PDB file of C-alpha atoms in Angstrom:
ATOM      1  CA  UNK A   1      -3.873  17.835  10.788  1.00  0.00           C
ATOM      2  CA  UNK A   2      -2.912  18.721   7.215  1.00  0.00           C
ATOM      3  CA  UNK A   3      -4.986  17.211   4.413  1.00  0.00           C
ATOM      4  CA  UNK A   4      -3.338  14.459   2.366  1.00  0.00           C
ATOM      5  CA  UNK A   5      -4.265  13.204  -1.086  1.00  0.00           C
ATOM      6  CA  UNK A   6      -5.933   9.781  -1.057  1.00  0.00           C
ATOM      7  CA  UNK A   7      -6.319   9.421  -4.826  1.00  0.00           C
ATOM      8  CA  UNK A   8      -7.780  10.881  -8.009  1.00  0.00           C
ATOM      9  CA  UNK A   9     -11.139  10.094  -9.601  1.00  0.00           C
ATOM     10  CA  UNK A  10     -11.932  11.192 -13.166  1.00  0.00           C
ATOM     11  CA  UNK A  11     -14.848  13.467 -13.986  1.00  0.00           C
ATOM     12  CA  UNK A  12     -17.546  12.192 -16.346  1.00  0.00           C
ATOM     13  CA  UNK A  13     -20.061  14.109 -18.428  1.00  0.00           C
ATOM     14  CA  UNK A  14     -23.208  12.779 -20.072  1.00  0.00           C
ATOM     15  CA  UNK A  15     -25.920  14.329 -22.139  1.00  0.00           C
ATOM     16  CA  UNK A  16     -28.740  13.253 -19.818  1.00  0.00           C
ATOM     17  CA  UNK A  17     -29.152  15.029 -16.500  1.00  0.00           C
ATOM     18  CA  UNK A  18     -28.688  13.507 -13.041  1.00  0.00           C
ATOM     19  CA  UNK A  19     -30.517  14.452  -9.865  1.00  0.00           C
ATOM     20  CA  UNK A  20     -27.178  15.518  -8.320  1.00  0.00           C
ATOM     21  CA  UNK A  21     -26.149  17.381 -11.504  1.00  0.00           C
ATOM     22  CA  UNK A  22     -29.181  19.347 -12.735  1.00  0.00           C
ATOM     23  CA  UNK A  23     -27.208  21.667 -14.968  1.00  0.00           C
ATOM     24  CA  UNK A  24     -26.302  20.789 -18.547  1.00  0.00           C
ATOM     25  CA  UNK A  25     -22.645  21.738 -18.003  1.00  0.00           C
ATOM     26  CA  UNK A  26     -22.102  19.771 -14.770  1.00  0.00           C
ATOM     27  CA  UNK A  27     -20.169  16.516 -14.320  1.00  0.00           C
ATOM     28  CA  UNK A  28     -20.103  13.638 -11.858  1.00  0.00           C
ATOM     29  CA  UNK A  29     -17.477  11.306 -10.382  1.00  0.00           C
ATOM     30  CA  UNK A  30     -17.527   7.946  -8.648  1.00  0.00           C
ATOM     31  CA  UNK A  31     -15.091   5.155  -7.862  1.00  0.00           C
ATOM     32  CA  UNK A  32     -13.299   3.323  -5.058  1.00  0.00           C
ATOM     33  CA  UNK A  33     -10.126   4.380  -3.248  1.00  0.00           C
ATOM     34  CA  UNK A  34      -8.304   2.259  -0.660  1.00  0.00           C
ATOM     35  CA  UNK A  35      -8.466   3.792   2.815  1.00  0.00           C
ATOM     36  CA  UNK A  36      -5.182   4.570   4.570  1.00  0.00           C
ATOM     37  CA  UNK A  37      -6.579   4.799   8.113  1.00  0.00           C
ATOM     38  CA  UNK A  38      -9.314   3.132  10.136  1.00  0.00           C
ATOM     39  CA  UNK A  39     -10.579   6.545  11.266  1.00  0.00           C
ATOM     40  CA  UNK A  40     -10.319   9.634   9.071  1.00  0.00           C
ATOM     41  CA  UNK A  41     -12.065  12.685   7.593  1.00  0.00           C
ATOM     42  CA  UNK A  42     -12.558  13.003   3.834  1.00  0.00           C
ATOM     43  CA  UNK A  43     -13.438  15.708   1.328  1.00  0.00           C
ATOM     44  CA  UNK A  44     -13.455  15.977  -2.449  1.00  0.00           C
ATOM     45  CA  UNK A  45     -11.411  18.798  -3.963  1.00  0.00           C
ATOM     46  CA  UNK A  46     -11.433  20.158  -7.506  1.00  0.00           C
ATOM     47  CA  UNK A  47      -8.134  21.924  -8.202  1.00  0.00           C
ATOM     48  CA  UNK A  48      -8.201  25.237 -10.101  1.00  0.00           C
ATOM     49  CA  UNK A  49      -7.602  25.253 -13.826  1.00  0.00           C
ATOM     50  CA  UNK A  50      -7.142  27.981 -16.431  1.00  0.00           C
ATOM     51  CA  UNK A  51     -10.919  28.171 -16.867  1.00  0.00           C
ATOM     52  CA  UNK A  52     -12.382  27.114 -13.502  1.00  0.00           C
ATOM     53  CA  UNK A  53     -12.004  28.068  -9.863  1.00  0.00           C
ATOM     54  CA  UNK A  54     -11.166  25.528  -7.164  1.00  0.00           C
ATOM     55  CA  UNK A  55     -13.894  24.082  -4.971  1.00  0.00           C
ATOM     56  CA  UNK A  56     -14.229  21.556  -2.149  1.00  0.00           C
ATOM     57  CA  UNK A  57     -17.020  19.410  -0.766  1.00  0.00           C
ATOM     58  CA  UNK A  58     -18.231  19.229   2.809  1.00  0.00           C
ATOM     59  CA  UNK A  59     -16.202  17.016   5.167  1.00  0.00           C
ATOM     60  CA  UNK A  60     -17.292  13.418   5.796  1.00  0.00           C
ATOM     61  CA  UNK A  61     -16.135  11.381   8.785  1.00  0.00           C
ATOM     62  CA  UNK A  62     -15.715   7.651   8.010  1.00  0.00           C
ATOM     63  CA  UNK A  63     -14.342   5.077  10.422  1.00  0.00           C
ATOM     64  CA  UNK A  64     -14.254   1.448  11.508  1.00  0.00           C
ATOM     65  CA  UNK A  65     -12.944  -0.226  14.642  1.00  0.00           C
ATOM     66  CA  UNK A  66      -9.719  -2.185  14.241  1.00  0.00           C
ATOM     67  CA  UNK A  67      -9.692  -5.894  15.102  1.00  0.00           C
ATOM     68  CA  UNK A  68      -6.972  -8.489  15.530  1.00  0.00           C
ATOM     69  CA  UNK A  69      -6.609 -12.227  16.168  1.00  0.00           C
ATOM     70  CA  UNK A  70      -4.080 -13.131  18.860  1.00  0.00           C
ATOM     71  CA  UNK A  71      -2.928 -16.308  20.652  1.00  0.00           C
ATOM     72  CA  UNK A  72      -3.716 -18.394  17.566  1.00  0.00           C
ATOM     73  CA  UNK A  73      -2.518 -21.982  18.085  1.00  0.00           C
ATOM     74  CA  UNK A  74      -3.182 -25.531  16.912  1.00  0.00           C
ATOM     75  CA  UNK A  75      -2.375 -28.741  18.801  1.00  0.00           C
ATOM     76  CA  UNK A  76      -1.012 -31.219  17.852  1.00  0.00           C
ATOM     77  CA  UNK A  77       0.911 -30.263  14.693  1.00  0.00           C
ATOM     78  CA  UNK A  78       0.807 -33.807  13.305  1.00  0.00           C
ATOM     79  CA  UNK A  79      -2.426 -35.830  13.067  1.00  0.00           C
ATOM     80  CA  UNK A  80      -3.623 -39.070  11.437  1.00  0.00           C
ATOM     81  CA  UNK A  81      -7.050 -39.816   9.989  1.00  0.00           C
ATOM     82  CA  UNK A  82      -8.023 -41.335  13.343  1.00  0.00           C
ATOM     83  CA  UNK A  83      -7.019 -38.284  15.342  1.00  0.00           C
ATOM     84  CA  UNK A  84      -8.082 -34.653  15.667  1.00  0.00           C
ATOM     85  CA  UNK A  85      -6.549 -31.237  16.269  1.00  0.00           C
ATOM     86  CA  UNK A  86      -7.760 -28.383  18.469  1.00  0.00           C
ATOM     87  CA  UNK A  87      -7.702 -24.862  17.029  1.00  0.00           C
ATOM     88  CA  UNK A  88      -7.805 -21.935  19.455  1.00  0.00           C
ATOM     89  CA  UNK A  89      -7.422 -18.189  19.365  1.00  0.00           C
ATOM     90  CA  UNK A  90      -8.748 -14.859  20.597  1.00  0.00           C
ATOM     91  CA  UNK A  91     -10.464 -12.020  18.717  1.00  0.00           C
ATOM     92  CA  UNK A  92      -9.986  -8.479  20.004  1.00  0.00           C
ATOM     93  CA  UNK A  93     -11.332  -5.059  19.043  1.00  0.00           C
ATOM     94  CA  UNK A  94      -9.668  -1.688  19.630  1.00  0.00           C
ATOM     95  CA  UNK A  95     -11.920   0.743  21.508  1.00  0.00           C
ATOM     96  CA  UNK A  96      -9.504   3.111  23.314  1.00  0.00           C
ATOM     97  CA  UNK A  97      -7.573  -0.092  24.096  1.00  0.00           C
ATOM     98  CA  UNK A  98      -7.563  -3.705  22.908  1.00  0.00           C
ATOM     99  CA  UNK A  99     -10.420  -5.674  24.473  1.00  0.00           C
ATOM    100  CA  UNK A 100     -12.335  -8.928  23.970  1.00  0.00           C
ATOM    101  CA  UNK A 101     -14.747  -9.058  21.007  1.00  0.00           C
ATOM    102  CA  UNK A 102     -17.497 -11.561  21.926  1.00  0.00           C
ATOM    103  CA  UNK A 103     -20.276 -13.091  19.816  1.00  0.00           C
ATOM    104  CA  UNK A 104     -18.380 -12.973  16.500  1.00  0.00           C
ATOM    105  CA  UNK A 105     -17.929 -15.689  13.864  1.00  0.00           C
ATOM    106  CA  UNK A 106     -14.395 -16.725  12.943  1.00  0.00           C
ATOM    107  CA  UNK A 107     -13.603 -18.642   9.742  1.00  0.00           C
ATOM    108  CA  UNK A 108     -10.799 -21.202   9.555  1.00  0.00           C
ATOM    109  CA  UNK A 109      -9.190 -21.278   6.092  1.00  0.00           C
ATOM    110  CA  UNK A 110      -6.507 -23.682   4.968  1.00  0.00           C
ATOM    111  CA  UNK A 111      -4.136 -24.064   2.053  1.00  0.00           C
ATOM    112  CA  UNK A 112      -2.747 -27.378   0.793  1.00  0.00           C
ATOM    113  CA  UNK A 113       0.926 -26.413   1.107  1.00  0.00           C
ATOM    114  CA  UNK A 114       2.679 -26.105  -2.246  1.00  0.00           C
ATOM    115  CA  UNK A 115      -0.589 -25.942  -4.232  1.00  0.00           C
ATOM    116  CA  UNK A 116      -3.168 -23.302  -5.197  1.00  0.00           C
ATOM    117  CA  UNK A 117      -5.929 -25.186  -3.356  1.00  0.00           C
ATOM    118  CA  UNK A 118      -7.717 -23.141  -0.675  1.00  0.00           C
ATOM    119  CA  UNK A 119     -10.852 -23.954   1.274  1.00  0.00           C
ATOM    120  CA  UNK A 120     -12.856 -22.902   4.319  1.00  0.00           C
ATOM    121  CA  UNK A 121     -13.734 -25.405   7.029  1.00  0.00           C
ATOM    122  CA  UNK A 122     -17.501 -25.911   7.300  1.00  0.00           C
ATOM    123  CA  UNK A 123     -17.478 -25.330  11.071  1.00  0.00           C
ATOM    124  CA  UNK A 124     -17.352 -21.664  12.102  1.00  0.00           C
ATOM    125  CA  UNK A 125     -16.533 -21.080  15.792  1.00  0.00           C
ATOM    126  CA  UNK A 126     -17.964 -18.048  17.621  1.00  0.00           C
ATOM    127  CA  UNK A 127     -16.127 -16.021  20.215  1.00  0.00           C
ATOM    128  CA  UNK A 128     -17.205 -16.233  23.858  1.00  0.00           C
ATOM    129  CA  UNK A 129     -17.421 -13.405  26.403  1.00  0.00           C
ATOM    130  CA  UNK A 130     -13.614 -13.265  26.569  1.00  0.00           C
ATOM    131  CA  UNK A 131     -13.217 -13.218  22.780  1.00  0.00           C
ATOM    132  CA  UNK A 132     -11.886 -16.788  22.715  1.00  0.00           C
ATOM    133  CA  UNK A 133     -12.825 -19.285  19.996  1.00  0.00           C
ATOM    134  CA  UNK A 134     -12.127 -23.016  19.765  1.00  0.00           C
ATOM    135  CA  UNK A 135     -12.701 -25.719  17.161  1.00  0.00           C
ATOM    136  CA  UNK A 136     -12.036 -29.462  17.147  1.00  0.00           C
ATOM    137  CA  UNK A 137     -11.223 -30.841  13.679  1.00  0.00           C
ATOM    138  CA  UNK A 138     -10.730 -34.442  12.557  1.00  0.00           C
ATOM    139  CA  UNK A 139      -7.649 -35.546  10.635  1.00  0.00           C
ATOM    140  CA  UNK A 140      -7.410 -36.285   6.928  1.00  0.00           C
ATOM    141  CA  UNK A 141      -7.576 -39.473   4.875  1.00  0.00           C
ATOM    142  CA  UNK A 142      -4.851 -38.128   2.577  1.00  0.00           C
ATOM    143  CA  UNK A 143      -1.308 -37.227   3.486  1.00  0.00           C
ATOM    144  CA  UNK A 144      -0.603 -33.500   3.049  1.00  0.00           C
ATOM    145  CA  UNK A 145       0.418 -30.382   4.971  1.00  0.00           C
ATOM    146  CA  UNK A 146      -2.345 -27.850   5.651  1.00  0.00           C
ATOM    147  CA  UNK A 147      -1.466 -24.213   6.414  1.00  0.00           C
ATOM    148  CA  UNK A 148      -4.333 -22.963   8.600  1.00  0.00           C
ATOM    149  CA  UNK A 149      -5.467 -19.352   9.135  1.00  0.00           C
ATOM    150  CA  UNK A 150      -8.165 -17.785  11.291  1.00  0.00           C
ATOM    151  CA  UNK A 151     -10.113 -14.987   9.585  1.00  0.00           C
ATOM    152  CA  UNK A 152     -12.615 -12.462  10.917  1.00  0.00           C
ATOM    153  CA  UNK A 153     -14.560 -11.012   7.985  1.00  0.00           C
ATOM    154  CA  UNK A 154     -15.505  -7.690   9.589  1.00  0.00           C
ATOM    155  CA  UNK A 155     -18.775  -5.785   9.187  1.00  0.00           C
ATOM    156  CA  UNK A 156     -20.127  -2.274   8.725  1.00  0.00           C
ATOM    157  CA  UNK A 157     -18.339  -0.981  11.841  1.00  0.00           C
ATOM    158  CA  UNK A 158     -15.356  -3.326  12.200  1.00  0.00           C
ATOM    159  CA  UNK A 159     -12.346  -4.012   9.982  1.00  0.00           C
ATOM    160  CA  UNK A 160     -11.478  -7.552   8.972  1.00  0.00           C
ATOM    161  CA  UNK A 161      -8.396  -9.294  10.366  1.00  0.00           C
ATOM    162  CA  UNK A 162      -6.513 -12.575  10.055  1.00  0.00           C
ATOM    163  CA  UNK A 163      -3.964 -14.638  11.949  1.00  0.00           C
ATOM    164  CA  UNK A 164      -0.575 -15.948  10.818  1.00  0.00           C
ATOM    165  CA  UNK A 165      -0.661 -19.470   9.356  1.00  0.00           C
ATOM    166  CA  UNK A 166       0.121 -22.648  11.277  1.00  0.00           C
ATOM    167  CA  UNK A 167       1.200 -25.849   9.515  1.00  0.00           C
ATOM    168  CA  UNK A 168      -0.461 -29.169  10.376  1.00  0.00           C
ATOM    169  CA  UNK A 169       0.947 -32.410   8.949  1.00  0.00           C
ATOM    170  CA  UNK A 170      -1.962 -34.695   8.031  1.00  0.00           C
ATOM    171  CA  UNK A 171      -0.409 -38.161   7.975  1.00  0.00           C
ATOM    172  CA  UNK A 172      -3.501 -39.794   6.463  1.00  0.00           C
ATOM    173  CA  UNK A 173      -4.545 -43.418   6.905  1.00  0.00           C
ATOM    174  CA  UNK A 174      -0.954 -44.666   6.701  1.00  0.00           C
ATOM    175  CA  UNK A 175       0.103 -42.554   9.669  1.00  0.00           C
ATOM    176  CA  UNK A 176       3.332 -41.503   7.941  1.00  0.00           C
ATOM    177  CA  UNK A 177       3.224 -37.977   6.600  1.00  0.00           C
ATOM    178  CA  UNK A 178       5.868 -35.389   5.924  1.00  0.00           C
ATOM    179  CA  UNK A 179       8.974 -36.139   7.970  1.00  0.00           C
ATOM    180  CA  UNK A 180       9.718 -32.502   8.769  1.00  0.00           C
ATOM    181  CA  UNK A 181       7.534 -29.405   8.683  1.00  0.00           C
ATOM    182  CA  UNK A 182       8.171 -25.885   9.849  1.00  0.00           C
ATOM    183  CA  UNK A 183       6.110 -25.159  12.930  1.00  0.00           C
ATOM    184  CA  UNK A 184       6.923 -21.451  12.853  1.00  0.00           C
ATOM    185  CA  UNK A 185       4.073 -19.044  12.226  1.00  0.00           C
ATOM    186  CA  UNK A 186       3.777 -18.230   8.525  1.00  0.00           C
ATOM    187  CA  UNK A 187       2.780 -14.686   7.507  1.00  0.00           C
ATOM    188  CA  UNK A 188      -0.754 -14.614   6.112  1.00  0.00           C
ATOM    189  CA  UNK A 189      -1.437 -13.815   2.447  1.00  0.00           C
ATOM    190  CA  UNK A 190      -3.017 -10.474   1.698  1.00  0.00           C
ATOM    191  CA  UNK A 191      -6.249 -10.189   3.671  1.00  0.00           C
ATOM    192  CA  UNK A 192      -8.479  -9.524   0.610  1.00  0.00           C
ATOM    193  CA  UNK A 193      -7.482 -12.935  -0.822  1.00  0.00           C
ATOM    194  CA  UNK A 194      -8.349 -14.699   2.445  1.00  0.00           C
ATOM    195  CA  UNK A 195     -11.695 -12.901   2.560  1.00  0.00           C
ATOM    196  CA  UNK A 196     -12.502 -14.086  -0.954  1.00  0.00           C
ATOM    197  CA  UNK A 197     -11.942 -17.680   0.173  1.00  0.00           C
ATOM    198  CA  UNK A 198     -14.084 -17.125   3.279  1.00  0.00           C
ATOM    199  CA  UNK A 199     -16.903 -15.812   1.070  1.00  0.00           C
ATOM    200  CA  UNK A 200     -16.701 -18.732  -1.380  1.00  0.00           C
ATOM    201  CA  UNK A 201     -19.300 -21.544  -1.358  1.00  0.00           C
ATOM    202  CA  UNK A 202     -18.543 -24.199   1.223  1.00  0.00           C
ATOM    203  CA  UNK A 203     -17.626 -27.678   0.042  1.00  0.00           C
ATOM    204  CA  UNK A 204     -19.637 -30.596   1.483  1.00  0.00           C
ATOM    205  CA  UNK A 205     -16.601 -32.107   3.218  1.00  0.00           C
ATOM    206  CA  UNK A 206     -17.429 -34.577   6.022  1.00  0.00           C
ATOM    207  CA  UNK A 207     -13.872 -34.773   7.393  1.00  0.00           C
ATOM    208  CA  UNK A 208     -11.706 -31.690   7.355  1.00  0.00           C
ATOM    209  CA  UNK A 209      -9.176 -30.308   6.633  1.00  0.00           C
ATOM    210  CA  UNK A 210      -8.635 -33.618   5.004  1.00  0.00           C
ATOM    211  CA  UNK A 211     -10.707 -34.691   2.094  1.00  0.00           C
ATOM    212  CA  UNK A 212     -10.220 -33.010  -1.269  1.00  0.00           C
ATOM    213  CA  UNK A 213     -12.804 -34.039  -3.867  1.00  0.00           C
ATOM    214  CA  UNK A 214     -11.442 -34.899  -7.329  1.00  0.00           C
ATOM    215  CA  UNK A 215     -12.652 -31.545  -8.609  1.00  0.00           C
ATOM    216  CA  UNK A 216     -11.094 -29.535  -5.787  1.00  0.00           C
ATOM    217  CA  UNK A 217     -11.433 -25.843  -6.592  1.00  0.00           C
ATOM    218  CA  UNK A 218      -8.273 -23.755  -7.018  1.00  0.00           C
ATOM    219  CA  UNK A 219      -8.328 -20.293  -5.485  1.00  0.00           C
ATOM    220  CA  UNK A 220      -9.206 -18.603  -8.799  1.00  0.00           C
ATOM    221  CA  UNK A 221     -12.375 -20.717  -9.165  1.00  0.00           C
ATOM    222  CA  UNK A 222     -13.400 -20.066  -5.573  1.00  0.00           C
ATOM    223  CA  UNK A 223     -13.083 -16.337  -6.164  1.00  0.00           C
ATOM    224  CA  UNK A 224     -15.144 -16.564  -9.363  1.00  0.00           C
ATOM    225  CA  UNK A 225     -17.892 -18.497  -7.555  1.00  0.00           C
ATOM    226  CA  UNK A 226     -17.915 -15.998  -4.691  1.00  0.00           C
ATOM    227  CA  UNK A 227     -18.263 -13.126  -7.158  1.00  0.00           C
ATOM    228  CA  UNK A 228     -20.998 -14.889  -9.127  1.00  0.00           C
ATOM    229  CA  UNK A 229     -22.968 -15.729  -5.992  1.00  0.00           C
TER     230      UNK A 229
END
């Protein structure tokens, strides 16, 4: 297939020599470019200028398997502090075709609807031989709507993936929560943001997705803590 431009990285020159640049007149480049495909070949190209000829590097093959979360569901969609909900789903990996991805950890992330508060549940279900995962979660003391997502963080050979969001009305101790909530699947935020929440330090929450401590972290603080850790 024809080569396509992924991006441009600037050249840098320094007075001291590098192992990869032994000559005094040589330069180096580094940086990060977002991949367009899960499986592709790459090469670095220096375009010709008035003074220099063009050149190209050797070809490097880089790839990861695609993953996806399907059949994500939560029941019931309304729960009191005395009840519990069941979260289920299936993780799949694409190897010639979509198939079960067993033995993997899935993270359940939730957002307090209408706020910037995000958190990860302390329990992390693992997929069975059929790729299925399941988690039983107690209701909340407070009354609020939690938008719940399932996230697979990926690894060196597999891309990360996430599910759409499902709303759960936590009615709290009073048993009277939001009168109406949309039960339709909500599109997930950008995956990098969900991964930052999944990497953030876990809160010592005994009952979830319910209790928010007085100093509940907004998403920006969770990201800062994840980066600092």
